[in-house]
Coordinates of C-alpha atoms and ligand atoms in Angstrom, one line a residue:
M1 CA 0.0 0.0 0.0
T2 CA 1.3 3.5 -0.9
A3 CA 1.3 5.7 2.3
M4 CA 0.5 9.3 1.1
C5 CA 2.4 12.1 2.8
L6 CA 0.1 14.0 5.2
A7 CA 1.2 17.4 4.0
H8 CA -0.2 16.4 0.6
V9 CA -3.5 15.1 1.7
V10 CA -4.2 18.1 3.9
A11 CA -3.6 20.3 0.9
A12 CA -5.8 18.2 -1.4
P13 CA -9.4 19.5 -2.1
R14 CA -12.0 17.8 -0.1
V15 CA -15.5 17.2 -0.6
L16 CA -17.5 18.1 2.5
M17 CA -18.3 14.9 4.6
R18 CA -19.6 15.4 8.0
H19 CA -20.9 12.2 9.5
L20 CA -20.1 8.7 9.2
L21 CA -23.3 6.7 9.7
T22 CA -23.6 3.8 7.2
L23 CA -20.9 4.1 4.4
F24 CA -23.9 4.5 2.0
D25 CA -23.2 8.3 2.0
W26 CA -19.3 7.9 1.6
S27 CA -17.7 7.9 -1.9
T28 CA -15.0 5.6 -3.1
D29 CA -12.6 8.7 -3.2
T30 CA -13.5 9.5 0.5
I31 CA -12.6 6.1 1.5
R32 CA -9.4 6.1 -0.4
D33 CA -8.4 9.5 1.0
V34 CA -9.2 8.1 4.6
Y35 CA -6.9 5.0 3.8
A36 CA -4.1 7.2 2.5
R37 CA -4.3 9.2 5.8
S38 CA -4.6 6.0 7.9
A39 CA -1.6 4.4 6.2
A40 CA 0.5 7.6 6.7
L41 CA -0.4 7.8 10.3
K42 CA 0.2 4.1 10.8
E43 CA 3.6 4.4 9.3
A44 CA 4.6 7.5 11.4
F45 CA 3.3 5.6 14.5
G46 CA 5.5 2.7 13.6
R47 CA 8.5 5.1 13.6
G48 CA 7.5 6.1 17.1
E49 CA 5.9 9.4 15.9
R50 CA 2.6 10.6 17.4
L51 CA 1.6 13.5 15.1
D52 CA -0.1 16.4 17.0
R53 CA -2.5 17.0 14.1
H54 CA -5.6 17.9 16.3
P55 CA -4.4 19.6 19.5
R56 CA -7.1 20.5 22.0
R57 CA -9.9 18.8 19.9
V58 CA -12.4 16.9 22.0
C59 CA -14.2 13.6 20.9
A60 CA -17.2 12.6 23.1
L61 CA -17.9 8.8 23.2
L62 CA -21.6 8.1 23.9
F63 CA -22.0 4.3 24.3
E64 CA -25.2 2.3 25.1
K65 CA -23.5 -1.1 24.7
P66 CA -20.1 -2.3 26.0
S67 CA -17.0 -2.0 23.9
L68 CA -13.3 -2.8 24.2
R69 CA -12.0 -2.2 20.6
T70 CA -14.0 0.7 19.5
R71 CA -13.9 2.7 22.7
V72 CA -10.2 2.1 23.4
S73 CA -9.1 2.6 19.8
F74 CA -10.9 5.9 19.5
E75 CA -9.5 7.1 22.8
A76 CA -5.9 6.2 22.0
A77 CA -6.3 7.6 18.4
M78 CA -7.6 10.9 19.6
T79 CA -4.9 11.1 22.2
H80 CA -2.2 10.2 19.8
L81 CA -3.4 13.0 17.5
G82 CA -3.2 15.6 20.3
G83 CA -6.8 15.7 21.2
S84 CA -8.7 14.3 24.3
T85 CA -11.9 12.2 24.8
L86 CA -14.8 12.2 27.2
Y87 CA -16.4 8.7 27.9
L88 CA -20.0 9.5 28.5
G89 CA -21.2 5.8 28.5
N90 CA -24.9 5.7 28.9
D91 CA -25.5 7.7 32.1
V92 CA -26.0 11.1 30.5
G93 CA -29.6 10.4 29.8
W94 CA -29.9 11.0 26.0
G95 CA -33.4 10.5 25.1
Q96 CA -34.4 10.0 28.7
R97 CA -33.6 13.1 30.7
E98 CA -34.3 15.3 27.6
S99 CA -35.1 14.7 24.0
I100 CA -32.2 13.5 21.6
A101 CA -32.7 16.8 19.7
D102 CA -32.0 18.9 22.7
F103 CA -29.3 16.6 24.0
A104 CA -27.5 16.7 20.6
A105 CA -27.8 20.5 20.1
V106 CA -26.0 21.0 23.5
L107 CA -23.4 18.1 23.2
G108 CA -22.4 19.4 19.6
N109 CA -21.5 22.7 20.8
Y110 CA -19.2 21.4 23.6
V111 CA -17.2 18.9 21.5
D112 CA -15.6 18.6 18.0
V113 CA -16.9 15.1 17.2
V114 CA -19.1 12.5 18.8
V115 CA -18.6 8.7 18.5
C116 CA -21.9 7.0 19.3
R117 CA -22.7 3.2 20.0
A118 CA -26.6 2.6 20.2
F119 CA -28.9 -0.2 19.8
A120 CA -31.5 1.5 17.4
H121 CA -29.7 3.0 14.3
E122 CA -32.4 5.8 14.3
R123 CA -30.9 7.1 17.5
V124 CA -27.6 7.7 15.9
E125 CA -29.3 9.4 12.9
L126 CA -31.3 11.7 15.1
L127 CA -28.3 12.6 17.1
A128 CA -26.5 13.4 13.7
Q129 CA -29.4 15.4 12.5
H130 CA -29.3 17.8 15.5
S131 CA -25.7 17.8 16.3
A132 CA -23.4 20.7 15.4
A133 CA -20.5 18.2 15.7
P134 CA -19.9 15.5 13.3
V135 CA -21.2 12.1 14.4
I136 CA -19.5 8.7 13.9
N137 CA -21.4 5.5 14.2
G138 CA -19.4 3.2 16.6
L139 CA -21.9 0.4 16.0
T140 CA -25.6 0.1 15.9
D141 CA -28.0 -2.9 15.6
S142 CA -27.9 -2.2 11.7
F143 CA -24.4 -1.0 10.9
H144 CA -20.6 -1.0 11.9
P145 CA -19.0 1.2 9.4
C146 CA -15.7 1.8 11.4
Q147 CA -15.1 -2.0 11.6
A148 CA -15.7 -2.5 7.9
L149 CA -13.4 0.3 6.9
A150 CA -10.6 -1.2 9.1
D151 CA -11.2 -4.6 7.5
L152 CA -11.1 -3.6 3.9
F153 CA -8.0 -1.6 4.8
T154 CA -6.5 -4.7 6.3
L155 CA -7.2 -6.7 3.3
Q156 CA -5.6 -4.1 1.1
E157 CA -2.5 -4.1 3.3
H158 CA -2.4 -8.0 3.2
F159 CA -3.0 -8.5 -0.6
G160 CA -1.2 -5.3 -1.7
S161 CA -4.5 -4.3 -3.5
L162 CA -8.3 -5.0 -3.4
E163 CA -8.5 -5.9 -7.2
D164 CA -10.1 -9.1 -7.8
V165 CA -10.4 -9.8 -4.1
T166 CA -13.5 -12.0 -2.8
L167 CA -14.6 -11.8 0.8
A168 CA -16.9 -14.8 2.0
Y169 CA -18.9 -13.9 5.0
V170 CA -20.1 -17.2 6.9
G171 CA -22.7 -16.3 9.5
D172 CA -25.4 -14.0 10.5
A173 CA -26.3 -11.1 8.1
N174 CA -25.8 -8.6 11.0
N175 CA -24.6 -5.1 11.5
V176 CA -20.8 -6.1 10.7
A177 CA -22.0 -8.0 7.7
R178 CA -24.2 -5.1 6.3
S179 CA -21.2 -2.6 6.6
L180 CA -18.9 -5.1 5.0
A181 CA -21.2 -5.5 2.2
V182 CA -21.6 -1.7 1.6
C183 CA -17.8 -1.2 1.9
C184 CA -17.0 -4.0 -0.6
A185 CA -19.6 -2.5 -2.9
R186 CA -17.9 0.9 -2.7
L187 CA -14.4 -0.6 -3.3
S188 CA -15.6 -3.2 -6.0
V189 CA -14.8 -6.1 -3.8
R190 CA -16.8 -9.3 -4.5
F191 CA -18.9 -10.4 -1.5
C192 CA -20.6 -13.8 -0.8
L193 CA -22.7 -14.4 2.3
A194 CA -23.4 -17.9 3.5
A195 CA -26.2 -18.2 6.1
P196 CA -29.6 -20.1 6.6
K197 CA -32.2 -18.4 4.5
P198 CA -34.0 -16.5 7.4
Y199 CA -30.7 -15.0 8.6
Q200 CA -29.6 -13.7 5.1
F201 CA -29.8 -10.0 4.2
D202 CA -33.4 -8.8 4.1
E203 CA -35.1 -7.3 1.1
P204 CA -35.0 -3.6 2.0
F205 CA -31.3 -3.8 2.4
L206 CA -30.8 -5.7 -0.8
E207 CA -32.9 -3.2 -2.5
R208 CA -30.9 -0.2 -1.1
L209 CA -27.6 -1.9 -2.2
R210 CA -29.2 -2.5 -5.8
E211 CA -30.1 1.3 -6.0
A212 CA -26.7 2.5 -4.7
F213 CA -24.5 0.2 -6.6
P214 CA -26.3 -1.1 -9.7
Q215 CA -23.1 -2.6 -11.3
W216 CA -22.1 -4.6 -8.1
R217 CA -23.7 -8.0 -7.3
L218 CA -24.0 -9.5 -3.8
E219 CA -24.2 -13.3 -3.8
Q220 CA -26.0 -15.2 -1.0
T221 CA -26.0 -18.9 -0.5
E222 CA -27.1 -21.4 2.2
D223 CA -23.8 -23.4 1.4
P224 CA -20.8 -22.4 3.4
Y225 CA -18.4 -24.5 1.4
A226 CA -19.6 -23.1 -2.0
A227 CA -19.2 -19.5 -0.4
V228 CA -15.4 -19.9 0.5
A229 CA -14.4 -21.9 -2.5
D230 CA -12.7 -18.9 -4.2
A231 CA -12.4 -16.6 -1.2
H232 CA -9.5 -14.6 -0.3
A233 CA -10.9 -14.0 3.1
V234 CA -13.3 -16.1 5.2
Y235 CA -15.0 -13.9 7.7
T236 CA -17.3 -14.5 10.6
D237 CA -18.9 -12.8 13.5
V238 CA -21.0 -13.9 16.5
W239 CA -24.2 -15.7 15.9
T240 CA -25.8 -13.8 18.7
S241 CA -25.2 -10.0 18.7
M242 CA -25.5 -7.6 21.7
G243 CA -29.2 -7.4 22.3
Q244 CA -30.2 -10.7 20.9
E245 CA -29.3 -12.7 23.9
D246 CA -32.9 -14.2 24.2
E247 CA -32.3 -15.9 20.8
R248 CA -29.0 -17.4 21.8
E249 CA -30.1 -21.2 22.0
V250 CA -32.1 -21.0 18.8
R251 CA -29.1 -19.4 17.0
R252 CA -26.6 -21.8 18.3
Q253 CA -28.6 -24.7 16.7
V254 CA -29.4 -22.9 13.4
F255 CA -25.9 -21.7 12.8
R256 CA -24.1 -24.9 13.8
P257 CA -23.3 -25.9 10.2
Y258 CA -21.8 -22.4 9.6
Q259 CA -19.0 -22.7 12.2
V260 CA -15.7 -21.7 10.6
N261 CA -13.4 -24.7 11.5
Q262 CA -10.5 -26.4 9.9
S263 CA -12.6 -28.4 7.4
L264 CA -14.2 -25.1 6.1
M265 CA -10.8 -23.3 5.9
E266 CA -9.4 -26.2 4.0
A267 CA -12.2 -25.7 1.4
A268 CA -11.0 -22.2 0.8
P269 CA -7.9 -21.4 -1.4
T270 CA -4.5 -21.8 0.4
Y271 CA -3.9 -18.0 0.3
A272 CA -7.3 -17.3 2.0
V273 CA -7.0 -15.6 5.5
F274 CA -9.4 -15.8 8.4
M275 CA -11.2 -12.6 9.7
H276 CA -13.3 -11.8 12.7
C277 CA -14.2 -8.4 14.1
L278 CA -14.0 -9.7 17.6
P279 CA -15.1 -10.4 20.3
A280 CA -15.5 -14.0 19.4
H281 CA -17.5 -16.7 21.0
R282 CA -14.9 -19.4 20.5
G283 CA -16.3 -23.0 20.0
E284 CA -19.4 -21.3 18.5
E285 CA -18.9 -19.4 15.1
V286 CA -15.1 -20.3 15.1
T287 CA -12.8 -22.9 16.5
D288 CA -9.7 -22.2 18.6
E289 CA -7.6 -24.0 15.9
V290 CA -8.8 -21.5 13.2
I291 CA -8.8 -18.2 15.3
D292 CA -5.4 -19.0 16.7
G293 CA -4.1 -20.6 13.5
A294 CA -1.5 -19.3 10.9
R295 CA -4.2 -17.9 8.5
S296 CA -5.9 -15.8 11.2
I297 CA -5.4 -11.9 10.8
V298 CA -7.9 -11.0 13.7
L299 CA -5.2 -9.1 15.6
V300 CA -4.1 -7.1 12.6
Q301 CA -7.8 -6.2 12.1
A302 CA -8.2 -5.2 15.7
E303 CA -4.8 -3.0 15.6
N304 CA -5.9 -1.4 12.3
R305 CA -9.1 -0.3 13.9
M306 CA -7.0 2.4 15.7
H307 CA -5.0 3.4 12.7
V308 CA -8.0 3.7 10.4
Q309 CA -10.0 5.6 13.1
K310 CA -7.1 8.0 13.0
G311 CA -7.6 8.4 9.2
I312 CA -11.4 9.0 9.9
L313 CA -10.8 11.6 12.5
D314 CA -8.2 13.2 10.5
R315 CA -10.5 13.5 7.5
I316 CA -13.4 14.8 9.6
L317 CA -11.6 17.2 11.8
G318 CA -9.3 18.3 9.1
Q319 CA -12.1 19.8 7.2
D320 CA -11.6 23.0 9.1
E321 CA -7.8 23.3 8.2
S322 CA -8.1 24.6 4.7
Ligands
CP401 N1 -15.2 -5.2 17.0 C1 -15.7 -4.3 17.9 O1 -16.3 -3.2 17.6 O2 -15.3 -4.5 19.2 P1 -15.9 -3.9 20.5 O3 -17.3 -4.1 20.7 O4 -15.0 -4.3 21.7 O5 -15.7 -2.3 20.4
NVA402 N1 -22.4 -8.2 15.7 C1 -21.7 -7.9 16.9 C2 -20.5 -7.2 16.7 C3 -19.7 -6.7 17.9 C4 -18.5 -5.9 17.6 C5 -22.6 -7.2 17.9 O1 -23.4 -6.3 17.4 O2 -22.6 -7.7 19.0

């Protein structure tokens, strides 16, 4: 991957891009620009440099669900860039003590950017609608755009380019799968989902994809072996996402044939890597042997969350620089 010089990316003309909610509203150029920033910042970090690009900028983290990676990688990223963070958790009463509109209008005047993790996607949309500060979706029941951006960046690093790359996602068509599909569509990466029919992408989402990306085709199958046959990456996520705990037993039964184990990895090409957004439910969607095996790049994915989020913050906060 070619790392762009930061002095150059800052001087380049930018299309106004305020929020990051789903990736449907981000262009391919915007993603490529974020990747160039991420690569440059990652390289600098590797040399021991923590570039003070956003001193005294403040990022608020508003989280309704638990988080390790998203929370800590944003906090570390913001600190490395010279700014600071406020972890608000879920005790500030947004939509409870006062309306989301009033809450957003006030919060957006205190901070420069808000990262929000919520159950209902509509809450993040409402926050963005009323916030003076840009809002970044840190996961909702419907989407996880920061995860998908980091994952495609990781694949680009691993294979040198995303050209002719195929990603096979084996498991629930959840928030992570949706964002991966949108990001793959944006970057022209082939995407195939293997899941039992009732757990595949729903028609409204498929329709939205068809409308936004008429040239791009998503494949869905019930056969995990067919899905991975020509994959560069075999990706899975938990069968039971946060908020679905009541369905755990049913899901464990239904998804059992979709476990990513040695036998499934052997059906993929030898160059295929294993990916997972983490946290994993070991022994359910993936075996220890696969997640700890030589083909697993899950820790690189997790590390890249921080580097790519620096790229995202740099792009969003950098808009005021020129
Ligand atoms: N992958 C991910 O978003 O992890 P966390 O839930 O720990 O943030
Ligand atoms: N699909 C998972 C992703 C966690 C990062 C969940 O929503 O719980």
